């Protein structure tokens, strides 16, 4: 006999678990969560280096990209940081704020977060079945049939919370997009990895500086030289190119910009806050001091030497012997070094997917589909991706909460 439930949630990640708990708390209903993974919560467990950066002290729509800011704001404000902190407190996870504004469990252990979510879901009577990979969702009449090689289940409401495509071996391999498309949704024409390291040509001088980490401002410029976006944070040089928070944050903007405008470029200022003029003044007032002696007080010595070399400036040269063109070249290398990015490390190394189902296809007060009544979407499957710092989980909690409450409010 075919199984049935009131609400079936596909995906037991952050968004799916939040949706399940919110639904079960809202109304007594048979809530069934199906997940294809053998072990649950892979992303929660690896997040934040195993500590799970649950959210950020200050979250607003400007930390996100993809769909429009007003659309994202509508969902975030329904279940914001305050509600998230209170929710986790209720389920036994106290959060602490770090200097950067990131919130982590006081245990510094992601397992605390996963266990509390699973415990609360089970206590509320939610059934979590896995491994149960969903291969098909069909709508006939007022019911959905959700099936896989394990059998099928019918329900009047379905919430798709299958995540994106990053780290596909975690179970989030992008198949959820096909499920949504089969029910009438579209996905953005262009999707890229987001929060992903970027690659440089292997013989680029920065690749030889693998291991150097330095604060830098990365700036994305259009083909006409217009500043589009910039991020200042730690930048890590690696054997393949660039990583670290500033690079991860700007990666999706860069990958989307070059898709539309092949002349878009990324530039690095290795002395954040230093303008070319100020640096030029500094170099001019060096007198008899060597350029390198001055630069290495501000930058790691390996980087300082390489930037001099790149600018064809003898690092040992006294400041007062520097010719104007050499000074200019060095100022450019230090404050606006062009980064000839060749691509990204791809979904296996990305934290999120930039792209997905546009929010315009959902009723944002409920997360219900505009094209398929009874279907709800939440989490990373939506065309919403945030900066590093807990923003992506906040999107999962907010959108999962709205979807779960709304699906449960309708009579079964
Ligand atoms: C290395 C790494 C570190 C991160 N660190 C942080 C962090 O510290 N803070 C932060 O805010 N964000 C972080 N993120 C991003 C965050 O993990 C995601 O944004 C978030 O997990 C998305 O939640 P989700 O529930 O939408 O999707 P997911 O967590 O991907 O969950 C989707 C679930 O659906 C299941 N599924 C997929 N397809 C099917 C199917 N066909 N049938 C059944 N089940 C299916 C999957 O098995 C999975 O369990 C990190 C990501 C990575 C990769």
Tab-separated table of C-alpha atoms and ligand atoms in Angstrom:
chain	number	residue	atom	x	y	z
A	1	UNK	CA	0.000	0.000	0.000
A	2	UNK	CA	1.232	3.495	-0.847
A	3	UNK	CA	2.311	5.594	2.156
A	4	UNK	CA	0.780	9.007	2.721
A	5	UNK	CA	1.603	12.083	4.786
A	6	UNK	CA	0.349	15.652	5.190
A	7	UNK	CA	3.647	17.315	4.380
A	8	UNK	CA	6.648	15.750	2.692
A	9	UNK	CA	9.930	17.624	2.893
A	10	UNK	CA	12.633	16.631	0.446
A	11	UNK	CA	16.044	17.280	2.021
A	12	UNK	CA	17.057	17.144	5.691
A	13	UNK	CA	19.631	19.913	5.590
A	14	UNK	CA	19.388	23.190	7.481
A	15	UNK	CA	16.355	24.468	5.559
A	16	UNK	CA	14.492	21.134	5.488
A	17	UNK	CA	14.962	20.477	9.216
A	18	UNK	CA	13.865	24.005	10.100
A	19	UNK	CA	10.810	23.632	7.830
A	20	UNK	CA	9.938	20.299	9.461
A	21	UNK	CA	10.209	21.684	13.000
A	22	UNK	CA	8.257	24.837	12.122
A	23	UNK	CA	5.517	22.765	10.460
A	24	UNK	CA	5.244	20.295	13.336
A	25	UNK	CA	5.148	23.125	15.884
A	26	UNK	CA	2.429	24.943	13.927
A	27	UNK	CA	-0.145	22.187	13.582
A	28	UNK	CA	-0.394	18.520	14.423
A	29	UNK	CA	0.388	16.959	11.090
A	30	UNK	CA	2.176	13.942	9.672
A	31	UNK	CA	5.441	15.561	8.588
A	32	UNK	CA	7.802	13.288	6.679
A	33	UNK	CA	11.363	14.293	5.733
A	34	UNK	CA	13.140	12.293	3.023
A	35	UNK	CA	16.870	12.584	2.439
A	36	UNK	CA	19.039	10.729	-0.040
A	37	UNK	CA	22.122	10.777	2.164
A	38	UNK	CA	23.308	7.850	4.257
A	39	UNK	CA	24.498	10.236	6.984
A	40	UNK	CA	22.454	13.326	7.718
A	41	UNK	CA	23.620	16.900	8.067
A	42	UNK	CA	26.902	16.779	6.140
A	43	UNK	CA	26.889	20.512	5.444
A	44	UNK	CA	26.026	21.466	9.007
A	45	UNK	CA	28.866	19.300	10.274
A	46	UNK	CA	31.534	20.704	7.944
A	47	UNK	CA	30.345	24.301	8.249
A	48	UNK	CA	32.557	26.883	9.852
A	49	UNK	CA	35.482	24.452	10.042
A	50	UNK	CA	33.396	22.009	12.115
A	51	UNK	CA	32.109	24.734	14.461
A	52	UNK	CA	29.046	25.745	12.368
A	53	UNK	CA	28.701	29.476	11.961
A	54	UNK	CA	24.938	29.456	12.598
A	55	UNK	CA	24.231	33.088	11.765
A	56	UNK	CA	25.607	36.616	12.043
A	57	UNK	CA	24.851	39.330	14.530
A	58	UNK	CA	23.749	41.713	11.804
A	59	UNK	CA	21.926	40.234	8.866
A	60	UNK	CA	20.205	42.201	6.183
A	61	UNK	CA	19.536	41.717	2.511
A	62	UNK	CA	22.672	43.596	1.428
A	63	UNK	CA	24.753	40.563	2.430
A	64	UNK	CA	23.035	38.532	-0.296
A	65	UNK	CA	22.971	38.302	-4.063
A	66	UNK	CA	20.829	36.517	-6.637
A	67	UNK	CA	17.191	37.591	-6.395
A	68	UNK	CA	16.360	41.213	-5.602
A	69	UNK	CA	17.140	42.729	-2.203
A	70	UNK	CA	13.491	43.645	-1.445
A	71	UNK	CA	12.469	40.031	-2.146
A	72	UNK	CA	15.188	38.642	0.131
A	73	UNK	CA	14.336	41.153	2.860
A	74	UNK	CA	10.702	40.028	2.867
A	75	UNK	CA	11.711	36.531	3.898
A	76	UNK	CA	14.533	37.471	6.291
A	77	UNK	CA	12.338	39.784	8.312
A	78	UNK	CA	9.825	37.016	9.010
A	79	UNK	CA	12.428	35.062	10.967
A	80	UNK	CA	15.520	37.110	11.654
A	81	UNK	CA	18.589	36.818	13.826
A	82	UNK	CA	16.691	37.452	17.080
A	83	UNK	CA	14.214	34.688	16.313
A	84	UNK	CA	17.046	32.386	15.229
A	85	UNK	CA	18.989	32.914	18.453
A	86	UNK	CA	15.818	32.344	20.515
A	87	UNK	CA	14.973	29.217	18.511
A	88	UNK	CA	18.384	27.679	19.076
A	89	UNK	CA	18.247	28.589	22.731
A	90	UNK	CA	14.896	26.793	23.013
A	91	UNK	CA	16.328	23.625	21.533
A	92	UNK	CA	19.336	23.747	23.825
A	93	UNK	CA	21.960	25.435	21.639
A	94	UNK	CA	23.385	28.560	23.230
A	95	UNK	CA	25.150	30.779	20.717
A	96	UNK	CA	28.097	33.082	21.276
A	97	UNK	CA	29.129	36.094	19.266
A	98	UNK	CA	32.678	36.399	18.017
A	99	UNK	CA	34.451	39.682	17.346
A	100	UNK	CA	33.619	39.481	13.651
A	101	UNK	CA	29.888	39.322	14.483
A	102	UNK	CA	29.654	35.617	13.588
A	103	UNK	CA	27.555	33.462	15.919
A	104	UNK	CA	28.711	29.958	16.832
A	105	UNK	CA	27.451	27.395	19.333
A	106	UNK	CA	29.215	27.882	22.688
A	107	UNK	CA	30.399	24.279	22.383
A	108	UNK	CA	32.333	25.173	19.201
A	109	UNK	CA	30.998	21.897	17.856
A	110	UNK	CA	28.707	21.680	14.818
A	111	UNK	CA	27.356	18.361	16.075
A	112	UNK	CA	25.568	20.254	18.884
A	113	UNK	CA	23.571	22.104	16.209
A	114	UNK	CA	22.751	19.014	14.146
A	115	UNK	CA	21.813	16.861	17.152
A	116	UNK	CA	19.555	19.572	18.562
A	117	UNK	CA	17.722	20.002	15.229
A	118	UNK	CA	17.277	16.247	14.774
A	119	UNK	CA	16.221	15.840	18.426
A	120	UNK	CA	13.638	18.633	18.221
A	121	UNK	CA	12.246	17.310	14.937
A	122	UNK	CA	11.822	13.799	16.372
A	123	UNK	CA	10.349	15.109	19.620
A	124	UNK	CA	7.744	16.962	17.573
A	125	UNK	CA	6.797	13.727	15.846
A	126	UNK	CA	8.566	14.382	12.527
A	127	UNK	CA	9.629	11.224	10.682
A	128	UNK	CA	13.036	11.454	9.021
A	129	UNK	CA	13.635	8.682	6.493
A	130	UNK	CA	17.032	8.171	4.852
A	131	UNK	CA	18.632	7.151	2.618
A	132	UNK	CA	15.573	7.929	0.517
A	133	UNK	CA	16.615	9.783	-2.571
A	134	UNK	CA	13.690	11.387	-4.341
A	135	UNK	CA	13.774	10.811	-8.090
A	136	UNK	CA	10.351	12.070	-9.053
A	137	UNK	CA	7.647	14.401	-7.794
A	138	UNK	CA	4.391	14.363	-9.736
A	139	UNK	CA	1.279	16.377	-9.118
A	140	UNK	CA	-2.052	14.785	-9.867
A	141	UNK	CA	-5.247	16.387	-8.708
A	142	UNK	CA	-4.599	17.950	-5.318
A	143	UNK	CA	-1.908	15.424	-4.382
A	144	UNK	CA	1.790	14.975	-4.980
A	145	UNK	CA	3.446	11.605	-5.513
A	146	UNK	CA	7.011	11.645	-4.265
A	147	UNK	CA	8.961	8.606	-5.382
A	148	UNK	CA	12.293	6.868	-5.635
A	149	UNK	CA	13.694	3.346	-5.799
A	150	UNK	CA	12.474	2.868	-2.200
A	151	UNK	CA	8.786	3.275	-3.166
A	152	UNK	CA	6.615	6.346	-2.969
A	153	UNK	CA	4.543	8.530	-0.691
A	154	UNK	CA	1.651	10.871	-1.421
A	155	UNK	CA	0.953	14.196	0.241
A	156	UNK	CA	-1.057	17.349	-0.464
A	157	UNK	CA	2.024	19.495	0.249
A	158	UNK	CA	5.663	19.173	-0.636
A	159	UNK	CA	8.578	21.307	0.448
A	160	UNK	CA	11.701	21.032	-1.711
A	161	UNK	CA	14.782	21.809	0.391
A	162	UNK	CA	17.404	19.963	-1.615
A	163	UNK	CA	20.113	22.638	-1.460
A	164	UNK	CA	22.365	23.580	-4.360
A	165	UNK	CA	25.311	21.890	-6.053
A	166	UNK	CA	28.270	22.634	-3.809
A	167	UNK	CA	30.121	19.592	-2.441
A	168	UNK	CA	27.944	17.215	-4.488
A	169	UNK	CA	29.159	14.165	-2.595
A	170	UNK	CA	27.316	15.548	0.460
A	171	UNK	CA	24.053	14.650	-1.305
A	172	UNK	CA	23.274	18.148	-2.621
A	173	UNK	CA	24.083	17.487	-6.254
A	174	UNK	CA	21.655	19.780	-8.029
A	175	UNK	CA	18.993	17.157	-8.737
A	176	UNK	CA	16.541	19.275	-6.764
A	177	UNK	CA	16.590	21.787	-9.605
A	178	UNK	CA	15.278	19.080	-11.972
A	179	UNK	CA	12.526	18.227	-9.484
A	180	UNK	CA	11.501	21.903	-9.340
A	181	UNK	CA	11.695	22.287	-13.124
A	182	UNK	CA	9.487	19.220	-13.656
A	183	UNK	CA	6.831	20.998	-11.565
A	184	UNK	CA	6.941	24.118	-13.746
A	185	UNK	CA	9.737	26.199	-12.201
A	186	UNK	CA	12.695	27.715	-13.968
A	187	UNK	CA	16.233	28.102	-12.731
A	188	UNK	CA	18.459	31.075	-13.483
A	189	UNK	CA	20.090	30.810	-16.896
A	190	UNK	CA	23.556	31.114	-15.412
A	191	UNK	CA	24.721	29.314	-12.290
A	192	UNK	CA	28.173	29.325	-10.789
A	193	UNK	CA	29.891	28.116	-7.667
A	194	UNK	CA	29.836	30.802	-4.973
A	195	UNK	CA	32.160	31.356	-2.004
A	196	UNK	CA	34.779	29.530	-4.043
A	197	UNK	CA	38.577	29.891	-4.398
A	198	UNK	CA	39.742	31.397	-7.705
A	199	UNK	CA	42.529	30.149	-9.934
A	200	UNK	CA	45.414	32.052	-11.533
A	201	UNK	CA	47.754	30.873	-14.299
A	202	UNK	CA	50.069	28.309	-12.673
A	203	UNK	CA	53.144	30.385	-13.496
A	204	UNK	CA	51.738	33.596	-11.993
A	205	UNK	CA	54.103	35.007	-9.382
A	206	UNK	CA	51.426	34.954	-6.666
A	207	UNK	CA	51.153	31.139	-6.942
A	208	UNK	CA	54.789	30.898	-5.864
A	209	UNK	CA	53.838	32.685	-2.631
A	210	UNK	CA	51.608	29.831	-1.456
A	211	UNK	CA	50.868	30.141	2.258
A	212	UNK	CA	51.064	33.929	2.462
A	213	UNK	CA	47.911	35.388	4.044
A	214	UNK	CA	47.419	39.127	4.116
A	215	UNK	CA	44.528	41.563	4.451
A	216	UNK	CA	43.663	42.951	1.034
A	217	UNK	CA	40.894	44.760	-0.761
A	218	UNK	CA	39.697	42.949	-3.854
A	219	UNK	CA	37.855	45.118	-6.312
A	220	UNK	CA	35.772	44.031	-9.279
A	221	UNK	CA	35.772	46.423	-12.208
A	222	UNK	CA	33.640	46.404	-15.325
A	223	UNK	CA	35.245	46.419	-18.764
A	224	UNK	CA	34.952	50.209	-18.735
A	225	UNK	CA	36.829	50.403	-15.420
A	226	UNK	CA	33.791	51.108	-13.209
A	227	UNK	CA	34.121	49.807	-9.651
A	228	UNK	CA	31.345	47.241	-9.213
A	229	UNK	CA	31.967	45.737	-5.789
A	230	UNK	CA	34.845	45.365	-3.338
A	231	UNK	CA	35.592	43.219	-0.303
A	232	UNK	CA	38.313	43.743	2.279
A	233	UNK	CA	39.426	40.762	4.320
A	234	UNK	CA	42.169	38.204	4.647
A	235	UNK	CA	43.472	36.939	1.295
A	236	UNK	CA	45.321	33.666	1.069
A	237	UNK	CA	47.789	32.947	-1.733
A	238	UNK	CA	47.895	29.303	-2.754
A	239	UNK	CA	49.634	27.100	-5.326
A	240	UNK	CA	46.526	27.344	-7.558
A	241	UNK	CA	45.814	31.027	-6.992
A	242	UNK	CA	43.614	32.785	-4.449
A	243	UNK	CA	41.556	31.845	-1.431
A	244	UNK	CA	40.557	33.329	1.925
A	245	UNK	CA	37.458	35.316	2.932
A	246	UNK	CA	37.904	38.272	0.559
A	247	UNK	CA	38.283	35.934	-2.420
A	248	UNK	CA	35.354	33.725	-1.428
A	249	UNK	CA	33.130	36.763	-0.961
A	250	UNK	CA	33.932	38.320	-4.322
A	251	UNK	CA	34.031	35.045	-6.289
A	252	UNK	CA	30.370	34.907	-7.331
A	253	UNK	CA	30.394	38.560	-8.378
A	254	UNK	CA	33.509	38.009	-10.472
A	255	UNK	CA	32.230	34.805	-12.118
A	256	UNK	CA	28.901	36.429	-12.986
A	257	UNK	CA	30.539	39.646	-14.200
A	258	UNK	CA	32.944	37.923	-16.616
A	259	UNK	CA	30.089	35.874	-17.993
A	260	UNK	CA	28.321	39.087	-19.054
A	261	UNK	CA	31.414	41.181	-19.795
A	262	UNK	CA	34.601	39.295	-20.640
A	263	UNK	CA	36.626	42.447	-19.972
A	264	UNK	CA	35.610	42.613	-16.289
A	265	UNK	CA	38.675	42.435	-14.055
A	266	UNK	CA	39.676	41.830	-10.472
A	267	UNK	CA	42.288	44.017	-8.780
A	268	UNK	CA	44.023	43.690	-5.415
A	269	UNK	CA	45.058	46.456	-3.075
A	270	UNK	CA	47.530	44.811	-0.694
A	271	UNK	CA	47.410	47.784	1.671
A	272	UNK	CA	43.668	48.200	2.292
A	273	UNK	CA	42.787	51.812	2.828
A	274	UNK	CA	45.986	53.102	1.218
A	275	UNK	CA	45.266	55.270	-1.783
A	276	UNK	CA	47.752	55.400	-4.668
A	277	UNK	CA	48.519	59.040	-3.810
A	278	UNK	CA	49.263	58.287	-0.166
A	279	UNK	CA	51.512	55.417	-1.102
A	280	UNK	CA	53.270	57.565	-3.675
A	281	UNK	CA	53.835	60.244	-1.021
A	282	UNK	CA	55.200	57.602	1.344
A	283	UNK	CA	57.669	56.360	-1.267
A	284	UNK	CA	58.741	59.905	-2.088
A	285	UNK	CA	59.567	60.632	1.533
A	286	UNK	CA	61.771	57.548	1.943
A	287	UNK	CA	64.990	59.479	1.449
A	288	UNK	CA	67.912	57.077	1.851
A	289	UNK	CA	65.814	54.115	3.076
A	290	UNK	CA	65.527	51.093	0.835
A	291	UNK	CA	62.147	50.429	-0.748
A	292	UNK	CA	62.029	46.903	0.641
A	293	UNK	CA	62.832	48.004	4.199
A	294	UNK	CA	59.824	50.301	4.062
A	295	UNK	CA	57.453	47.877	2.323
A	296	UNK	CA	58.196	44.918	4.577
A	297	UNK	CA	57.001	46.912	7.571
A	298	UNK	CA	53.605	46.867	5.868
A	299	UNK	CA	53.534	43.572	3.970
A	300	UNK	CA	54.916	40.050	4.330
A	301	UNK	CA	58.464	40.216	2.992
A	302	UNK	CA	57.926	37.545	0.299
A	303	UNK	CA	54.992	39.479	-1.100
A	304	UNK	CA	56.834	42.815	-0.853
A	305	UNK	CA	59.798	41.408	-2.815
A	306	UNK	CA	57.568	39.855	-5.470
A	307	UNK	CA	55.593	43.062	-5.967
A	308	UNK	CA	58.873	44.976	-6.465
A	309	UNK	CA	60.013	42.383	-8.966
A	310	UNK	CA	56.674	42.527	-10.774
A	311	UNK	CA	57.004	46.329	-10.986
A	312	UNK	CA	60.626	45.982	-12.211
A	313	UNK	CA	61.862	47.853	-9.146
A	314	UNK	CA	65.086	46.818	-7.426
A	315	UNK	CA	63.890	46.135	-3.862
A	316	UNK	CA	67.222	47.276	-2.449
A	317	UNK	CA	67.065	50.648	-4.182
A	318	UNK	CA	67.008	53.775	-1.995
A	319	UNK	CA	63.761	55.702	-2.102
A	320	UNK	CA	65.419	58.884	-3.351
A	321	UNK	CA	66.831	57.011	-6.338
A	322	UNK	CA	63.458	55.721	-7.516
A	323	UNK	CA	62.428	57.179	-10.857
A	324	UNK	CA	58.895	58.486	-11.229
A	325	UNK	CA	57.819	55.657	-13.583
A	326	UNK	CA	59.220	53.008	-11.240
A	327	UNK	CA	57.450	54.582	-8.297
A	328	UNK	CA	54.209	54.635	-10.278
A	329	UNK	CA	54.634	50.996	-11.319
A	330	UNK	CA	55.214	49.966	-7.713
A	331	UNK	CA	52.231	51.974	-6.492
A	332	UNK	CA	50.072	50.242	-9.124
A	333	UNK	CA	51.345	46.788	-8.151
A	334	UNK	CA	50.659	47.420	-4.473
A	335	UNK	CA	47.303	49.206	-4.706
A	336	UNK	CA	45.736	47.867	-7.909
A	337	UNK	CA	47.404	44.651	-9.013
A	338	UNK	CA	45.350	43.077	-11.834
A	339	UNK	CA	44.554	39.450	-11.026
A	340	UNK	CA	44.296	37.428	-14.251
A	341	UNK	CA	41.792	34.925	-12.871
A	342	UNK	CA	41.410	31.811	-15.028
A	343	UNK	CA	38.347	30.403	-13.278
A	344	UNK	CA	37.246	28.847	-10.011
A	345	UNK	CA	37.968	25.625	-8.135
A	346	UNK	CA	34.423	24.518	-8.915
A	347	UNK	CA	31.553	23.030	-6.959
A	348	UNK	CA	33.755	20.531	-5.097
A	349	UNK	CA	35.359	23.464	-3.299
A	350	UNK	CA	32.460	25.930	-3.238
A	351	UNK	CA	30.377	26.690	-0.154
A	352	UNK	CA	27.263	27.658	-2.084
A	353	UNK	CA	25.626	27.851	-5.500
A	354	UNK	CA	25.042	31.279	-7.034
A	355	UNK	CA	21.790	30.875	-8.955
A	356	UNK	CA	18.699	28.728	-8.567
A	357	UNK	CA	14.930	29.127	-8.580
A	358	UNK	CA	14.113	32.868	-8.777
A	359	UNK	CA	12.220	34.241	-5.777
A	360	UNK	CA	9.874	35.903	-8.295
A	361	UNK	CA	8.352	32.438	-8.810
A	362	UNK	CA	7.345	32.151	-5.131
A	363	UNK	CA	4.828	33.870	-2.850
A	364	UNK	CA	7.317	35.307	-0.397
A	365	UNK	CA	4.940	35.470	2.552
A	366	UNK	CA	4.614	31.667	2.385
A	367	UNK	CA	7.434	30.395	0.082
A	368	UNK	CA	4.674	28.622	-1.872
A	369	UNK	CA	5.175	28.211	-5.573
A	370	UNK	CA	3.281	30.588	-7.832
A	371	UNK	CA	3.233	27.957	-10.573
A	372	UNK	CA	2.391	24.827	-8.595
A	373	UNK	CA	0.038	25.264	-5.609
A	374	UNK	CA	0.943	23.061	-2.646
A	375	UNK	CA	4.652	23.129	-3.515
A	376	UNK	CA	7.059	25.142	-1.339
A	377	UNK	CA	10.761	25.857	-1.793
A	378	UNK	CA	13.337	26.943	0.758
A	379	UNK	CA	17.074	27.146	1.363
A	380	UNK	CA	19.855	27.132	-1.167
A	381	UNK	CA	17.694	25.823	-4.031
A	382	UNK	CA	16.411	29.408	-4.256
A	383	UNK	CA	18.351	32.016	-6.192
A	384	UNK	CA	19.848	33.524	-3.031
A	385	UNK	CA	23.463	33.309	-1.881
A	386	UNK	CA	25.085	35.175	0.952
A	387	UNK	CA	28.517	36.269	2.078
A	388	UNK	CA	30.574	34.177	4.423
A	389	UNK	CA	29.766	34.763	8.068
A	390	UNK	CA	26.601	32.746	8.746
A	391	UNK	CA	24.410	34.451	6.160
A	392	UNK	CA	23.695	31.331	4.112
A	393	UNK	CA	22.440	29.415	7.108
A	394	UNK	CA	20.341	32.420	8.095
A	395	UNK	CA	18.680	32.215	4.693
A	396	UNK	CA	18.052	28.497	5.281
A	397	UNK	CA	16.536	29.134	8.760
A	398	UNK	CA	14.375	32.082	7.583
A	399	UNK	CA	13.061	30.532	4.382
A	400	UNK	CA	12.671	27.085	6.003
A	401	UNK	CA	10.658	28.594	8.843
A	402	UNK	CA	8.320	30.471	6.477
A	403	UNK	CA	7.798	27.402	4.270
A	404	UNK	CA	7.168	25.062	7.222
A	405	UNK	CA	4.707	27.309	9.034
A	406	UNK	CA	2.806	28.098	5.849
A	407	UNK	CA	2.552	24.507	4.636
A	408	UNK	CA	1.196	23.437	8.028
A	409	UNK	CA	-1.335	26.268	8.287
A	410	UNK	CA	-3.395	25.092	5.346
A	411	UNK	CA	-5.951	22.429	6.183
A	412	UNK	CA	-4.722	18.937	5.263
B	1	LIG	C1	32.448	23.660	3.439
B	1	LIG	C2	31.212	24.495	3.707
B	1	LIG	C3	31.181	25.308	4.826
B	1	LIG	C4	30.070	26.118	5.056
B	1	LIG	N1	30.063	26.885	6.173
B	1	LIG	C5	28.991	27.676	6.421
B	1	LIG	C6	28.888	28.420	7.635
B	1	LIG	O1	29.725	28.279	8.542
B	1	LIG	N2	27.835	29.275	7.787
B	1	LIG	C7	26.861	29.404	6.822
B	1	LIG	O2	25.942	30.202	6.998
B	1	LIG	N3	26.892	28.655	5.699
B	1	LIG	C8	27.912	27.794	5.494
B	1	LIG	N4	27.934	27.005	4.364
B	1	LIG	C9	26.763	27.059	3.461
B	1	LIG	C10	25.597	26.234	4.054
B	1	LIG	O3	26.108	24.965	4.413
B	1	LIG	C11	24.461	26.087	3.060
B	1	LIG	O4	24.058	27.344	2.611
B	1	LIG	C12	23.276	25.380	3.710
B	1	LIG	O5	23.678	24.109	4.147
B	1	LIG	C13	22.124	25.244	2.739
B	1	LIG	O6	21.106	24.555	3.410
B	1	LIG	P1	20.002	23.725	2.599
B	1	LIG	O7	19.212	23.015	3.640
B	1	LIG	O8	19.311	24.593	1.647
B	1	LIG	O9	20.828	22.680	1.733
B	1	LIG	P2	21.770	21.484	2.188
B	1	LIG	O10	22.370	21.742	3.497
B	1	LIG	O11	22.673	21.242	1.037
B	1	LIG	O12	20.787	20.248	2.380
B	1	LIG	C14	20.121	19.652	1.293
B	1	LIG	C15	19.747	18.221	1.686
B	1	LIG	O13	18.942	17.674	0.644
B	1	LIG	C16	19.336	16.358	0.378
B	1	LIG	N5	18.974	16.046	-1.007
B	1	LIG	C17	19.427	16.627	-2.142
B	1	LIG	N6	18.833	16.094	-3.223
B	1	LIG	C18	17.965	15.153	-2.755
B	1	LIG	C19	17.052	14.245	-3.381
B	1	LIG	N7	16.878	14.209	-4.710
B	1	LIG	N8	16.324	13.409	-2.596
B	1	LIG	C20	16.464	13.442	-1.230
B	1	LIG	N9	17.321	14.261	-0.593
B	1	LIG	C21	18.056	15.121	-1.344
B	1	LIG	C22	20.837	16.338	0.629
B	1	LIG	O14	21.286	15.044	0.943
B	1	LIG	C23	20.969	17.313	1.826
B	1	LIG	O15	20.886	16.632	3.048
B	1	LIG	C24	28.992	26.134	4.138
B	1	LIG	C25	29.020	25.293	3.037
B	1	LIG	C26	30.111	24.458	2.822
B	1	LIG	C27	30.095	23.546	1.640
